[in-house]
Structure formats: C-alpha cells, structure tokens
Short mmCIF file of C-alpha atoms in Angstrom, two decimals:
data_model
loop_
_atom_site.label_atom_id
_atom_site.label_comp_id
_atom_site.label_asym_id
_atom_site.label_seq_id
_atom_site.Cartn_x
_atom_site.Cartn_y
_atom_site.Cartn_z
CA UNK A 1 2.66 -1.41 -21.60
CA UNK A 2 2.02 -4.14 -24.15
CA UNK A 3 3.79 -4.04 -27.50
CA UNK A 4 2.96 -6.72 -30.05
CA UNK A 5 5.54 -7.53 -32.67
CA UNK A 6 4.98 -9.81 -35.63
CA UNK A 7 1.59 -11.36 -36.13
CA UNK A 8 -0.90 -12.41 -33.48
CA UNK A 9 -4.09 -14.35 -33.96
CA UNK A 10 -7.43 -12.82 -33.08
CA UNK A 11 -7.74 -14.81 -29.82
CA UNK A 12 -4.33 -13.66 -28.61
CA UNK A 13 -5.11 -10.05 -29.62
CA UNK A 14 -8.42 -10.24 -27.74
CA UNK A 15 -6.68 -11.58 -24.62
CA UNK A 16 -4.03 -8.82 -24.79
CA UNK A 17 -6.77 -6.19 -25.11
CA UNK A 18 -8.72 -7.68 -22.18
CA UNK A 19 -5.58 -7.82 -20.00
CA UNK A 20 -4.84 -4.15 -20.79
CA UNK A 21 -8.44 -3.19 -20.01
CA UNK A 22 -8.41 -5.11 -16.70
CA UNK A 23 -5.11 -3.45 -15.74
CA UNK A 24 -6.49 0.01 -16.53
CA UNK A 25 -9.69 -0.71 -14.56
CA UNK A 26 -7.64 -1.90 -11.56
CA UNK A 27 -5.48 1.23 -11.62
CA UNK A 28 -8.54 3.48 -11.98
CA UNK A 29 -10.16 1.85 -8.93
CA UNK A 30 -6.99 2.26 -6.86
CA UNK A 31 -6.57 5.90 -7.93
CA UNK A 32 -10.21 6.63 -7.01
CA UNK A 33 -9.35 5.73 -3.41
CA UNK A 34 -5.99 7.57 -3.30
CA UNK A 35 -5.25 11.14 -2.21
CA UNK A 36 -1.81 12.76 -2.28
CA UNK A 37 -0.50 16.14 -1.24
CA UNK A 38 0.39 18.51 -4.09
CA UNK A 39 4.10 17.70 -3.80
CA UNK A 40 3.39 13.94 -3.50
CA UNK A 41 5.21 13.82 -0.16
CA UNK A 42 2.26 12.20 1.66
CA UNK A 43 -0.19 9.75 0.11
CA UNK A 44 -3.33 8.29 1.71
CA UNK A 45 -4.90 5.26 0.06
CA UNK A 46 -7.06 2.21 0.72
CA UNK A 47 -4.38 0.20 -1.16
CA UNK A 48 -0.76 -0.63 -0.45
CA UNK A 49 1.71 1.39 -2.56
CA UNK A 50 1.38 0.98 -6.33
CA UNK A 51 2.67 2.88 -9.36
CA UNK A 52 0.49 5.98 -9.13
CA UNK A 53 2.35 7.79 -11.92
CA UNK A 54 4.02 10.27 -9.56
CA UNK A 55 7.71 10.65 -8.90
CA UNK A 56 8.44 9.76 -5.28
CA UNK A 57 11.49 10.86 -3.32
CA UNK A 58 13.35 9.61 -0.26
CA UNK A 59 11.22 9.99 2.86
CA UNK A 60 7.83 10.18 1.11
CA UNK A 61 5.10 8.52 3.19
CA UNK A 62 2.20 6.30 2.04
CA UNK A 63 -0.49 5.51 4.63
CA UNK A 64 -3.09 2.78 4.08
CA UNK A 65 -6.44 3.85 5.59
CA UNK A 66 -9.69 1.87 5.62
CA UNK A 67 -12.80 2.97 7.53
CA UNK A 68 -10.86 5.85 9.13
CA UNK A 69 -8.29 3.42 10.58
CA UNK A 70 -4.64 3.56 9.49
CA UNK A 71 -3.53 -0.04 9.08
CA UNK A 72 -0.06 0.39 7.55
CA UNK A 73 2.52 3.04 6.72
CA UNK A 74 5.23 2.88 4.08
CA UNK A 75 8.29 5.12 3.66
CA UNK A 76 9.97 5.56 0.25
CA UNK A 77 13.57 4.47 0.80
CA UNK A 78 16.29 3.61 -1.73
CA UNK A 79 13.82 3.67 -4.62
CA UNK A 80 11.14 1.44 -3.10
CA UNK A 81 8.29 1.52 -0.58
CA UNK A 82 9.28 -0.13 2.72
CA UNK A 83 6.78 -0.82 5.48
CA UNK A 84 7.28 1.24 8.65
CA UNK A 85 7.41 -0.84 11.80
CA UNK A 86 6.58 0.57 15.22
CA UNK A 87 7.72 -0.58 18.64
CA UNK A 88 5.81 -0.14 21.89
CA UNK A 89 7.84 2.95 22.84
CA UNK A 90 6.72 4.75 19.67
CA UNK A 91 3.04 4.12 20.45
CA UNK A 92 1.19 6.19 22.99
CA UNK A 93 -1.91 4.31 24.07
CA UNK A 94 -3.89 4.41 27.29
CA UNK A 95 -5.31 0.91 26.88
CA UNK A 96 -4.35 -1.90 24.55
CA UNK A 97 -6.51 -4.95 23.98
CA UNK A 98 -5.76 -8.07 21.99
CA UNK A 99 -7.75 -11.00 20.71
CA UNK A 100 -4.98 -13.47 21.51
CA UNK A 101 -2.03 -13.42 23.87
CA UNK A 102 0.95 -15.69 24.51
CA UNK A 103 1.48 -15.38 28.25
CA UNK A 104 4.17 -18.03 28.47
CA UNK A 105 4.23 -19.96 31.74
CA UNK A 106 1.87 -18.49 34.33
CA UNK A 107 1.91 -19.66 37.94
CA UNK A 108 -0.70 -18.61 40.49
CA UNK A 109 0.47 -17.14 43.79
#
C-alpha cells in the first residue's frame, strides 16, 4: 500500500500510480494461475508462494505446477512458506534419468 504524505510533484505521483498499477497487474496474473481449496489448506499455482490475501495456518501446502508437472512444494511453517525437500527414500520411482551425473572415480574391471 502506498501512502503519500506532504506534497509530491506530478512526475513522482505518476511513478507511484504506475508502480501501484504494475503491482496490481502482477498480482492479478498470479491469482489467475492459482487455485486453493475452500479452507486454503492446499494451494496449486504456477508461481512460488506470494501474498494471496488468504490466512494460512501451520501445515498448509503450496504446490508449484507447470505443464502438469509439480516442480516444488512449500509448507507453511512458523509464519512463512518453507520449501519441502525430498530424499530418495520418500520418492517411489521405477526409473530415474538425469542429464548430468557425478560418478566420482570409476575404474573398469
């Protein structure tokens, strides 16, 4: 929220108005690509967590999804969104491929 006190010249007032408009446009675009459950417990968005105007509680989940692929998950903890990290035991995959690999020292037999 922008509150102007005292006097501002027309150029400064124009810049403040443009900044507010840009901020509103950015939020509108993010909200267009955000879906939340009725209780706000689970949110799906193409953006990382942002102030969506909802009250969030401990344990709420925010999943970033683009092109039907979940790329990140955040859990609301201690008043902020923290990224959820996964280890190999938490993942259940039949085949895993990578573009790069650090194989360390490999010796042929």
